[in-house]
GROMACS .gro file of C-alpha atoms in nm:
model
  222
    1ASN     CA    1   1.997  -0.239  -0.935
    2GLY     CA    2   2.371  -0.056  -0.970
    3TYR     CA    3   2.556   0.239  -1.093
    4LEU     CA    4   2.586   0.287  -1.495
    5PHE     CA    5   2.865   0.529  -1.427
    6GLY     CA    6   3.042   0.630  -1.094
    7GLU     CA    7   2.978   0.451  -0.774
    8SER     CA    8   2.812   0.491  -0.420
    9THR     CA    9   2.910   0.768  -0.218
   10GLY     CA   10   2.729   0.586   0.089
   11ALA     CA   11   2.524   0.920   0.132
   12GLU     CA   12   2.156   0.938   0.198
   13HIS     CA   13   1.933   0.934  -0.128
   14ILE     CA   14   1.656   1.217  -0.090
   15VAL     CA   15   1.350   1.232  -0.346
   16HIS     CA   16   1.055   1.455  -0.363
   17GLU     CA   17   0.702   1.364  -0.481
   18ASN     CA   18   0.417   1.606  -0.467
   19GLY     CA   19   0.631   1.812  -0.193
   20HIS     CA   20   0.674   1.495   0.022
   21GLN     CA   21   1.065   1.402   0.111
   22PHE     CA   22   1.161   1.016   0.105
   23ALA     CA   23   1.479   0.844   0.175
   24VAL     CA   24   1.523   0.586  -0.064
   25ASP     CA   25   1.747   0.307  -0.130
   26TRP     CA   26   1.790   0.257  -0.522
   27GLU     CA   27   2.136   0.025  -0.453
   28THR     CA   28   1.989  -0.230  -0.244
   29GLY     CA   29   1.620  -0.208  -0.240
   30GLN     CA   30   1.325  -0.323  -0.425
   31LYS     CA   31   1.335  -0.248  -0.799
   32THR     CA   32   1.408   0.121  -0.829
   33GLY     CA   33   1.392   0.183  -0.450
   34PHE     CA   34   1.049   0.369  -0.451
   35PHE     CA   35   0.736   0.280  -0.633
   36ILE     CA   36   0.616   0.598  -0.831
   37ASP     CA   37   0.338   0.376  -0.989
   38GLN     CA   38   0.120   0.476  -0.635
   39ARG     CA   39   0.219   0.860  -0.674
   40ASP     CA   40  -0.165   0.946  -0.741
   41ASN     CA   41  -0.309   0.689  -0.556
   42ARG     CA   42  -0.113   0.838  -0.228
   43ALA     CA   43  -0.220   1.186  -0.313
   44LEU     CA   44  -0.565   1.060  -0.304
   45LEU     CA   45  -0.525   0.902   0.019
   46ALA     CA   46  -0.419   1.210   0.191
   47ARG     CA   47  -0.756   1.373   0.063
   48TYR     CA   48  -0.939   1.118   0.319
   49SER     CA   49  -0.658   1.111   0.582
   50PRO     CA   50  -0.742   1.423   0.827
   51GLY     CA   51  -0.825   1.325   1.187
   52ARG     CA   52  -0.824   0.944   1.107
   53ARG     CA   53  -0.655   0.638   1.243
   54VAL     CA   54  -0.437   0.463   0.956
   55LEU     CA   55  -0.314   0.143   0.909
   56ASN     CA   56  -0.055   0.087   0.624
   57THR     CA   57   0.063  -0.258   0.552
   58PHE     CA   58   0.311  -0.369   0.328
   59CYS     CA   59   0.456  -0.019   0.390
   60TYR     CA   60   0.798  -0.031   0.216
   61THR     CA   61   0.930   0.313   0.220
   62GLY     CA   62   0.610   0.438   0.395
   63GLY     CA   63   0.478   0.633   0.090
   64PHE     CA   64   0.099   0.602   0.216
   65SER     CA   65   0.228   0.681   0.564
   66VAL     CA   66   0.385   0.994   0.515
   67TYR     CA   67   0.096   1.126   0.309
   68ALA     CA   68  -0.157   1.069   0.582
   69LEU     CA   69   0.080   1.193   0.826
   70GLU     CA   70   0.130   1.508   0.643
   71ALA     CA   71  -0.231   1.550   0.603
   72GLY     CA   72  -0.324   1.567   0.934
   73ALA     CA   73  -0.405   1.174   1.041
   74GLU     CA   74  -0.443   1.150   1.405
   75LEU     CA   75  -0.201   0.851   1.416
   76VAL     CA   76  -0.056   0.626   1.135
   77HIS     CA   77   0.085   0.259   1.207
   78SER     CA   78   0.301   0.109   0.934
   79VAL     CA   79   0.371  -0.302   0.901
   80ASP     CA   80   0.593  -0.470   0.708
   81SER     CA   81   0.801  -0.792   0.719
   82SER     CA   82   1.121  -0.637   0.617
   83LYS     CA   83   1.345  -0.463   0.892
   84LYS     CA   84   1.493  -0.260   0.641
   85ALA     CA   85   1.163  -0.139   0.539
   86ILE     CA   86   1.050  -0.042   0.862
   87ALA     CA   87   1.386   0.128   0.907
   88LEU     CA   88   1.340   0.359   0.551
   89THR     CA   89   0.982   0.412   0.711
   90GLU     CA   90   1.062   0.544   1.009
   91ARG     CA   91   1.317   0.782   0.870
   92ASN     CA   92   1.071   0.907   0.635
   93ALA     CA   93   0.848   1.001   0.930
   94GLU     CA   94   1.143   1.201   1.075
   95LEU     CA   95   1.160   1.385   0.731
   96SER     CA   96   0.772   1.450   0.750
   97HIS     CA   97   0.804   1.612   1.113
   98HIS     CA   98   0.516   1.391   1.256
   99ALA     CA   99   0.710   1.095   1.342
  100ASP     CA  100   0.539   1.160   1.684
  101ARG     CA  101   0.207   1.032   1.547
  102HIS     CA  102   0.380   0.706   1.373
  103ALA     CA  103   0.461   0.374   1.479
  104ALA     CA  104   0.610   0.100   1.295
  105TYR     CA  105   0.590  -0.255   1.328
  106PRO     CA  106   0.833  -0.551   1.154
  107ASP     CA  107   0.597  -0.803   1.131
  108ASP     CA  108   0.420  -1.036   0.906
  109VAL     CA  109   0.106  -0.862   0.764
  110LEU     CA  110  -0.159  -1.145   0.838
  111THR     CA  111   0.033  -1.205   1.163
  112PHE     CA  112  -0.013  -0.867   1.255
  113LEU     CA  113  -0.398  -0.821   1.165
  114LYS     CA  114  -0.480  -1.165   1.340
  115SER     CA  115  -0.280  -1.077   1.668
  116HIS     CA  116  -0.354  -0.715   1.702
  117SER     CA  117  -0.747  -0.583   1.796
  118ALA     CA  118  -0.694  -0.207   1.707
  119GLU     CA  119  -0.984  -0.033   1.496
  120TYR     CA  120  -0.855   0.200   1.242
  121ASP     CA  121  -1.041   0.446   1.001
  122LEU     CA  122  -0.867   0.397   0.729
  123LEU     CA  123  -0.630   0.085   0.619
  124VAL     CA  124  -0.404   0.013   0.309
  125LEU     CA  125  -0.326  -0.315   0.175
  126ASP     CA  126  -0.060  -0.297  -0.082
  127PRO     CA  127   0.114  -0.651  -0.107
  128PRO     CA  128   0.363  -0.728  -0.381
  129ALA     CA  129   0.265  -0.943  -0.669
  130PHE     CA  130   0.080  -1.269  -0.546
  131ALA     CA  131   0.127  -1.445  -0.884
  132LYS     CA  132   0.320  -1.414  -1.160
  133HIS     CA  133   0.203  -1.689  -1.355
  134LEU     CA  134  -0.156  -1.831  -1.461
  135SER     CA  135  -0.108  -2.135  -1.283
  136ALA     CA  136  -0.089  -1.906  -0.943
  137ARG     CA  137  -0.376  -1.709  -1.040
  138HIS     CA  138  -0.637  -1.886  -0.837
  139ALA     CA  139  -0.408  -1.920  -0.499
  140ALA     CA  140  -0.360  -1.556  -0.560
  141LEU     CA  141  -0.741  -1.491  -0.556
  142MET     CA  142  -0.734  -1.670  -0.236
  143GLY     CA  143  -0.464  -1.501  -0.079
  144TYR     CA  144  -0.648  -1.161  -0.163
  145LYS     CA  145  -0.957  -1.289  -0.021
  146ARG     CA  146  -0.790  -1.390   0.291
  147LEU     CA  147  -0.571  -1.066   0.335
  148ASN     CA  148  -0.865  -0.833   0.248
  149ALA     CA  149  -1.103  -1.007   0.503
  150ALA     CA  150  -0.837  -0.982   0.773
  151GLY     CA  151  -0.788  -0.596   0.686
  152ILE     CA  152  -1.207  -0.529   0.686
  153ALA     CA  153  -1.206  -0.668   1.037
  154HIS     CA  154  -0.982  -0.389   1.150
  155LEU     CA  155  -1.196  -0.134   1.010
  156ALA     CA  156  -1.405   0.082   1.229
  157PRO     CA  157  -1.749   0.135   1.104
  158GLY     CA  158  -1.751   0.402   0.812
  159GLY     CA  159  -1.382   0.299   0.769
  160LEU     CA  160  -1.207   0.327   0.424
  161LEU     CA  161  -1.014   0.042   0.263
  162PHE     CA  162  -0.750   0.153  -0.014
  163THR     CA  163  -0.690  -0.238  -0.149
  164PHE     CA  164  -0.452  -0.286  -0.428
  165SER     CA  165  -0.310  -0.587  -0.652
  166CYS     CA  166   0.012  -0.533  -0.869
  167SER     CA  167  -0.036  -0.924  -1.033
  168GLN     CA  168  -0.046  -0.885  -1.387
  169VAL     CA  169  -0.244  -1.224  -1.432
  170VAL     CA  170  -0.521  -1.088  -1.191
  171SER     CA  171  -0.754  -0.871  -1.407
  172PRO     CA  172  -0.953  -0.579  -1.213
  173GLU     CA  173  -1.268  -0.779  -1.255
  174LEU     CA  174  -1.106  -1.090  -1.058
  175PHE     CA  175  -0.950  -0.884  -0.807
  176GLU     CA  176  -1.297  -0.692  -0.738
  177GLY     CA  177  -1.450  -1.052  -0.708
  178ALA     CA  178  -1.191  -1.132  -0.410
  179VAL     CA  179  -1.241  -0.853  -0.245
  180LEU     CA  180  -1.655  -0.887  -0.264
  181ALA     CA  181  -1.606  -1.259  -0.132
  182ALA     CA  182  -1.364  -1.089   0.129
  183ALA     CA  183  -1.601  -0.851   0.248
  184ILE     CA  184  -1.898  -1.159   0.241
  185GLU     CA  185  -1.693  -1.342   0.460
  186ALA     CA  186  -1.630  -1.051   0.700
  187GLY     CA  187  -1.971  -0.969   0.690
  188ARG     CA  188  -1.969  -0.603   0.637
  189PRO     CA  189  -2.157  -0.393   0.345
  190ALA     CA  190  -1.920  -0.200   0.166
  191ARG     CA  191  -1.950   0.072  -0.155
  192ILE     CA  192  -1.684   0.151  -0.388
  193LEU     CA  193  -1.567   0.493  -0.389
  194HIS     CA  194  -1.290   0.472  -0.610
  195ARG     CA  195  -1.138   0.236  -0.907
  196LEU     CA  196  -0.768   0.296  -0.924
  197THR     CA  197  -0.491   0.242  -1.146
  198GLN     CA  198  -0.141   0.334  -1.246
  199PRO     CA  199  -0.067   0.688  -1.340
  200ALA     CA  200  -0.013   0.828  -1.711
  201ASP     CA  201   0.355   0.790  -1.686
  202HIS     CA  202   0.291   0.393  -1.681
  203PRO     CA  203   0.122   0.371  -2.013
  204VAL     CA  204  -0.075   0.051  -2.142
  205SER     CA  205  -0.041  -0.046  -2.491
  206LEU     CA  206  -0.354  -0.136  -2.658
  207PHE     CA  207  -0.153  -0.468  -2.798
  208HIS     CA  208  -0.037  -0.519  -2.446
  209PRO     CA  209  -0.351  -0.506  -2.189
  210GLU     CA  210  -0.161  -0.697  -1.943
  211GLY     CA  211   0.063  -0.379  -1.894
  212ALA     CA  212  -0.239  -0.244  -1.661
  213TYR     CA  213  -0.074  -0.435  -1.382
  214LEU     CA  214  -0.166  -0.205  -1.080
  215LYS     CA  215  -0.566  -0.208  -1.007
  216GLY     CA  216  -0.701  -0.080  -0.674
  217LEU     CA  217  -1.013  -0.005  -0.486
  218VAL     CA  218  -1.116   0.237  -0.249
  219LEU     CA  219  -1.405   0.084  -0.047
  220ALA     CA  220  -1.625   0.267   0.228
  221VAL     CA  221  -1.698  -0.025   0.466
  222GLU     CA  222  -2.008  -0.005   0.712
   0.00000   0.00000   0.00000
């Protein structure tokens, strides 16, 4: 991160996406400060959000949270282990003018899921990459299974799970298998409503299929 020309003024940086405002930290934040590869998936989530209780985990800047709030979610809870990320999410909830329906928790996601008993109607699992090398793939799949089983346990009957992996070495088929194993472990039947990926401005070369790093599922959980 840094400037090619000029220097920081210390001013707040605001970006716009599909009519939503976000304060971002492109100086010290993760990567570019805002994950635009989830743009289309955030818009899809907004369609399902009205009237629902939403939990957004690994929230970072609160992208999914803001879309849910502005779409009319009953309430939105955001969780991230980074206090800086939580501060950004709270600021972005303020920019949405719906902070009264939002609560943020600076906590490890698995710890939060294990220590809270609340039920939600829509839950987002969007963790950082669990594996960057083939040698770590098996452990990553076990991690996805554990995380998704914990998330599914918090869904009310008929709830929706938006779950993602950005690990290049985990194929869509392997990820789907891990989520299936999680649903079996949780004892909850589930149907796939959508298979998700990155938007068109993140193209994938035929000669480098690993470029399709982002994969996701939307499940209806009974």
